[in-house]
Amino acid sequence: MTDAPPPAAPPVPRWPAVAAAAVFFVVALARALGPPDGYPRDLFIYRLGAELALRGENPYDIPKVRGHVAAEFPPDDAHKALTNTHLLVEGDLAEWVVRLWTDTAAKSFPLNCGYFLPPMGVVLYLPFALLPWKAAMVAWAVANGTAGYAVARVVTALRVPGAPVPVFLATVGPFLLLLNPLTPFIAFPVGQTSVVCLGCVVAGLLARDRGRPYLMAALWAVPFVKPHLALSLVPLCYFLSGWRPAALLIVLVAALNALGATIVGGSPAFLKEYLDFLPQVRDAVRYNRVELNAGLSSWNRLLYGFGGPLIELGLGTTLAGYLVWYGLLVGRWAATGVRPSAAWAAAATGAGAALCCQVLVYELMVLVVAVPWLRDLFAGGYRTWGVAGGALLGAHLVSLVFMQGIGLAGHHPLAVALFALAVLTGPADPLRPATR
């Protein structure tokens, strides 16, 4: 006699995800068709990189990129230099120079930008480079709206047969994921890859749930446009579906970068030049420097915030951080003898990426892949763990400016570190009764 199969799980309605994604798309479209100050600025840079490559020019020429950006987006608050001229009359030249630098250079977007995507970025942004700028922004809004639907469906990803999805999460969750105050800011006017890449990750998880692991691998190649964040998808792919999809993922990423390197430099060997280029320009953007940006979420920002040494993450230190993190995960698995659930593995992947990489606030959307684990915590009766995890993720919605105003600057790295600790020590398979 065999055990009866678990009862079918009640269907999760699609309308909340559709509605949330539709509103998100409308916001994106309004930005694209609205005034220039709402334009997705980073999209302009990424599209420009592909456009320069198509013209046979080097997209990694930072002065050239900044020249194009300055022509489209004049320096922010450049008029402040005029409002400070009274300092010259008063003879305070030193203070005038300090304010001039702060107002027109240190805070200037055109003077703090550059094209740094790997060569595969040229390939991925070719469709947008072939369109006029206005049409490219509309196409980007469509891409974000489509990806937004996938993001909203994360509440159903990695679902154990028969496991329920809390009604609140199924109906309200999609709106919280896409329409909270932070998400539209992330997507527009920043124009970053966060929503599109996260949409590909979640769509890959859903494809895996439907027995299509190779489609998952293909979708997960897209987030490697930000390789430091996507690196942890390789072990997750292996954990979820074995070595073949993981190998396909590696091959696809290598092929896209080889193709992009050929477009940019005429040969796949251009990859070597790109790798030489990155360390030389690591500090070219002040927003990515630990001592200047309290919004970074990585462990080194937390260390520096508590008075520790200043450590900027490069390739070596990022890889070392990942090795430590995965060593802790494997050690926990070995110590407990409990095989982690797929949802826990996804949560560990998101937490590790946010902790081990020097990422900005808009890249913290990677933590959304932890939602299935939080769902299972509530379904498995671990409400305290679920509330704590949800609160730590929700902490990122609080404005950095507000936190600095009350003297609590640096809450992003602290919340990420505490969430990583919760994943490391929390229930690895909350739906397995034997683990309680």
Short mmCIF file of N, CA and C in Angstrom, two decimals, residues 327-340 424 428:
data_model
loop_
_atom_site.label_atom_id
_atom_site.label_comp_id
_atom_site.label_asym_id
_atom_site.label_seq_id
_atom_site.Cartn_x
_atom_site.Cartn_y
_atom_site.Cartn_z
N GLY A 327 30.48 28.32 2.11
CA GLY A 327 31.04 27.44 3.12
C GLY A 327 30.14 27.34 4.34
N LEU A 328 29.58 28.47 4.76
CA LEU A 328 28.65 28.48 5.89
C LEU A 328 27.37 27.71 5.56
N LEU A 329 26.86 27.87 4.34
CA LEU A 329 25.64 27.17 3.94
C LEU A 329 25.85 25.66 3.92
N VAL A 330 26.96 25.23 3.32
CA VAL A 330 27.25 23.80 3.25
C VAL A 330 27.51 23.25 4.65
N GLY A 331 28.19 24.03 5.48
CA GLY A 331 28.43 23.60 6.85
C GLY A 331 27.15 23.43 7.63
N ARG A 332 26.21 24.32 7.43
CA ARG A 332 24.91 24.21 8.10
C ARG A 332 24.18 22.95 7.64
N TRP A 333 24.23 22.69 6.32
CA TRP A 333 23.59 21.50 5.76
C TRP A 333 24.21 20.25 6.37
N ALA A 334 25.53 20.22 6.43
CA ALA A 334 26.22 19.05 6.97
C ALA A 334 25.93 18.86 8.46
N ALA A 335 25.84 19.96 9.20
CA ALA A 335 25.64 19.87 10.64
C ALA A 335 24.24 19.38 10.99
N THR A 336 23.23 19.81 10.21
CA THR A 336 21.85 19.44 10.51
C THR A 336 21.43 18.14 9.84
N GLY A 337 22.06 17.82 8.72
CA GLY A 337 21.67 16.62 7.98
C GLY A 337 20.35 16.75 7.26
N VAL A 338 19.81 17.94 7.19
CA VAL A 338 18.53 18.18 6.53
C VAL A 338 18.79 18.82 5.17
N ARG A 339 18.29 18.18 4.12
CA ARG A 339 18.43 18.77 2.79
C ARG A 339 17.54 20.01 2.71
N PRO A 340 18.12 21.15 2.39
CA PRO A 340 17.30 22.38 2.32
C PRO A 340 16.25 22.29 1.22
N LEU A 424 20.55 31.61 7.39
CA LEU A 424 21.56 30.63 7.77
C LEU A 424 21.12 29.80 8.97
N ALA A 428 15.41 25.24 7.38
CA ALA A 428 15.86 25.03 6.01
C ALA A 428 14.79 24.36 5.16
#
